[in-house]
Amino acid sequence: MDNWDEIKTAYQVARMGTVSGAAEVLGVHHATVIRHIDALETRLGAKLFQRHARGYTATEAGQDLMQVAQTTNDQFSQLAGRIHGRGAAVSGELVVTTVAPMSALVAEAMAGFQREHPEIRSELIVDNRVLRLEYGEAHVAIRAGAKDEHPDNIVQNLADLSATLCAHQSYIDQFGLLKGDDDIRNHRFVSLSELSSRVPFHRWIMENVPPENIVFRASNMLSYEDAIAAGAGIGLMPIFEAYRRDNIVELRPDMPELITKLWVVTHVDLHRTSKVQGFTKYLKEAAKSWASN
């Protein structure tokens, strides 16, 4: 009996009489409601509801649970009233997660938001692992590629970002410009140590660059970009990163196949809090310049 979310869900199902009614009140997907009820009944070893064509009716066990849940819900409401106003403050811990290529831009946005709200304490987690927002591992996630389909997450389009094929001027001085696809075999390339076909610019390297032409591999994105900037070979950079570095030359500016969608993801339980709302609004404004800068 350590999961209040499941008990709260069962209470709303009993009160509303339907899964859809409870989902609307709780602001969650109906699949979440069903999952909570099934999990709670499994944990208790008893049926809490009779399912029928018109909806859900609490069993005797369900009615007992609902009495306790209603008392607890009332106590939470009283507590919320006593501390009203604290939740409206843009303060406290803000944990944001993203992937390595986005680290610099997200850090800039977080620092700018923090200047406007000095009571915020920020943490940026850069990890290719998908952090579990429903477990509180982060408040906001900036993700690339496929849209998050978790029913309890709110997903909003953030920006479309391009990568560019580029090299440092020192490389070009030594080996010349890339003259086209037929010239790839005559050039030296930089790559990440591990490539994923799900990432557009990883896929481009895997499909177009022979393994013997990859002369420098790096274990992380920062080292990979540093290697390109050091003249080790040709590589792909997010366009904003190429513009930030000195003497980086675009070799093929127009590569629509390397456009990646960015999403800002929040969990439904935290989405409406002032700090999350404030930061996502600030982030969207910052993202308007990402595609071109």
XYZ file of C-alpha atoms in Angstrom, residues 184-185 189 205-214 217:
14
model
C 34.804 10.209 -50.300
C 37.307 7.345 -50.723
C 36.997 10.856 -41.709
C 28.569 7.785 -41.952
C 27.661 4.085 -41.804
C 26.112 4.175 -45.285
C 28.582 6.441 -47.091
C 32.060 6.194 -45.543
C 34.113 3.006 -45.999
C 35.517 1.759 -42.661
C 39.080 2.063 -43.941
C 38.558 5.814 -44.457
C 37.711 6.362 -40.794
C 37.331 7.489 -33.562
